[in-house]
XYZ file of C-alpha atoms in Angstrom:
106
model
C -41.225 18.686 4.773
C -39.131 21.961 5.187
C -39.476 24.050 7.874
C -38.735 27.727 8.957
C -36.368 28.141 10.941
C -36.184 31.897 12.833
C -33.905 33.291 15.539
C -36.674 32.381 18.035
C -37.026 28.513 16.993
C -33.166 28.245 15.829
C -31.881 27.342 18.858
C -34.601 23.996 19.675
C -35.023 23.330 15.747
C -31.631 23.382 14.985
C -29.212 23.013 17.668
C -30.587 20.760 19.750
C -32.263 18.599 16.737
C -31.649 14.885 17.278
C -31.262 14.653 13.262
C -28.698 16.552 10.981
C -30.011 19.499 9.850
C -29.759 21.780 6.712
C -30.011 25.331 6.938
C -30.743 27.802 3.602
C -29.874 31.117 4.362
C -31.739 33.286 1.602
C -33.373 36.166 1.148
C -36.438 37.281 -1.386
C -34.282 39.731 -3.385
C -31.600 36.978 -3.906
C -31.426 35.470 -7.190
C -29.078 32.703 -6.798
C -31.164 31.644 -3.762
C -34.561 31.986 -6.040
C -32.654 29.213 -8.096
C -31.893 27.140 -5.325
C -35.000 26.937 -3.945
C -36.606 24.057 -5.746
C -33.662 22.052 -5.300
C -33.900 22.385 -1.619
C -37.872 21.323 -1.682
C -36.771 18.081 -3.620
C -34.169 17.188 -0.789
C -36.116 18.170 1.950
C -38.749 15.630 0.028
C -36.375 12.828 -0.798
C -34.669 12.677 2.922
C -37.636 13.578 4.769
C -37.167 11.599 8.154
C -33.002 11.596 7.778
C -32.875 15.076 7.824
C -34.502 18.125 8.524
C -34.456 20.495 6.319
C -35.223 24.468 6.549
C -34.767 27.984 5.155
C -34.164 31.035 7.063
C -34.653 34.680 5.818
C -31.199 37.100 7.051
C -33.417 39.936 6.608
C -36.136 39.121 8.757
C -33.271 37.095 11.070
C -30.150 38.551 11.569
C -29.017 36.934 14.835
C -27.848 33.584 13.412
C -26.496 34.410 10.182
C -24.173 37.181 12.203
C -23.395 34.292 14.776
C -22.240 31.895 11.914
C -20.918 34.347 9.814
C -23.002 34.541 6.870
C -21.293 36.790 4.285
C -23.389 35.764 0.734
C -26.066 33.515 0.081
C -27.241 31.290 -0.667
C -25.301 29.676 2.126
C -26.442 25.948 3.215
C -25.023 25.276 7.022
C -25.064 21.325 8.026
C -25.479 20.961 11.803
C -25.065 17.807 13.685
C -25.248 17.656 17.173
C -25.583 21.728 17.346
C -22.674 22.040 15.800
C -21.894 23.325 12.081
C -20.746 19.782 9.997
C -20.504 21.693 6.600
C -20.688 24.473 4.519
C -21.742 25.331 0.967
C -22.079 28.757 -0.565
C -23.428 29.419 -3.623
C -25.616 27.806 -6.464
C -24.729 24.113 -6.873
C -26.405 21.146 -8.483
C -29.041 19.255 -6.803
C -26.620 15.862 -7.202
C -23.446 17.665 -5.311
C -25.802 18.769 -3.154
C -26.913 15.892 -2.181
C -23.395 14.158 -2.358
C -22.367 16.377 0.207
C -25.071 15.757 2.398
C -25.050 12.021 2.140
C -21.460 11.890 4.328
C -23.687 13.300 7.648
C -26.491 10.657 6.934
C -26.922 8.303 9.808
C-alpha cells in the first residue's frame, strides 16, 4: 500500500516510523517522475509490510523537500530510524531500485 505523505503527517509517518521508509518526491508536471510512478506502486506492492512506502507532492509541500534539500526529482529519500539512509535521484530501473533498497531491509 503507498501512502501520502504531507508536511503535516511527515513527521509521525516518516520520522518516527518503526519500518524503513521510502519517500518519492514528485510533482504532476514532472515527467521523469510520471515514469517512475508505476515502478514505485510495484515496490510498495512487493515489500508491503517491510517497508512503507509513499509519495509526496513539493508543490503542494514545500517544508520537507527544503529541509532535505530537494533540488530535482524524482528524488527517492530512505529513512530509517528518522534519519535519511539513502538517496536516489532520477529515473532508474525497478531492479536497482529495488537493489538499493534491499541493504535497509530488516
Amino acid at each position: 500500500m503507498e501512502h501520502i505523505f504531507t508536511d503535516q503527517n511527515f513527521e509521525e509517518r516518516v520520522l518516527k516510523s518503526p519500518k524503513p521508509v521510502l519517500v518519492d518526491f514528485w510533482a504532476p508536471w514532472c515527467g521523469p517522475c510520471r515514469v517512475m510512478s508505476p515502478i514505485v506502486d510495484e515496490i510498495a506492492g512487493e515489500l508491503e509490510g517491510r517497508l512503507t512506502v509513499g509519495k509526496m507532492n513539493v508543490d503542494e509541500n514545500p517544508n520537507y523537500p527544503g529541509q532535505y534539500g530537494i533540488m530535482s526529482i524524482p528524488t527517492f529519500l530512505v529513512f530509517k530510524g528518522g534519519q535519511v539512509a539513502e538517496q536516489m535521484v532520477g529515473t532508474m530501473s525497478k531492479e536497482d531500485m529495488l537493489n538499493t533498497l534491499q541493504k535497509h531491509l530488516g
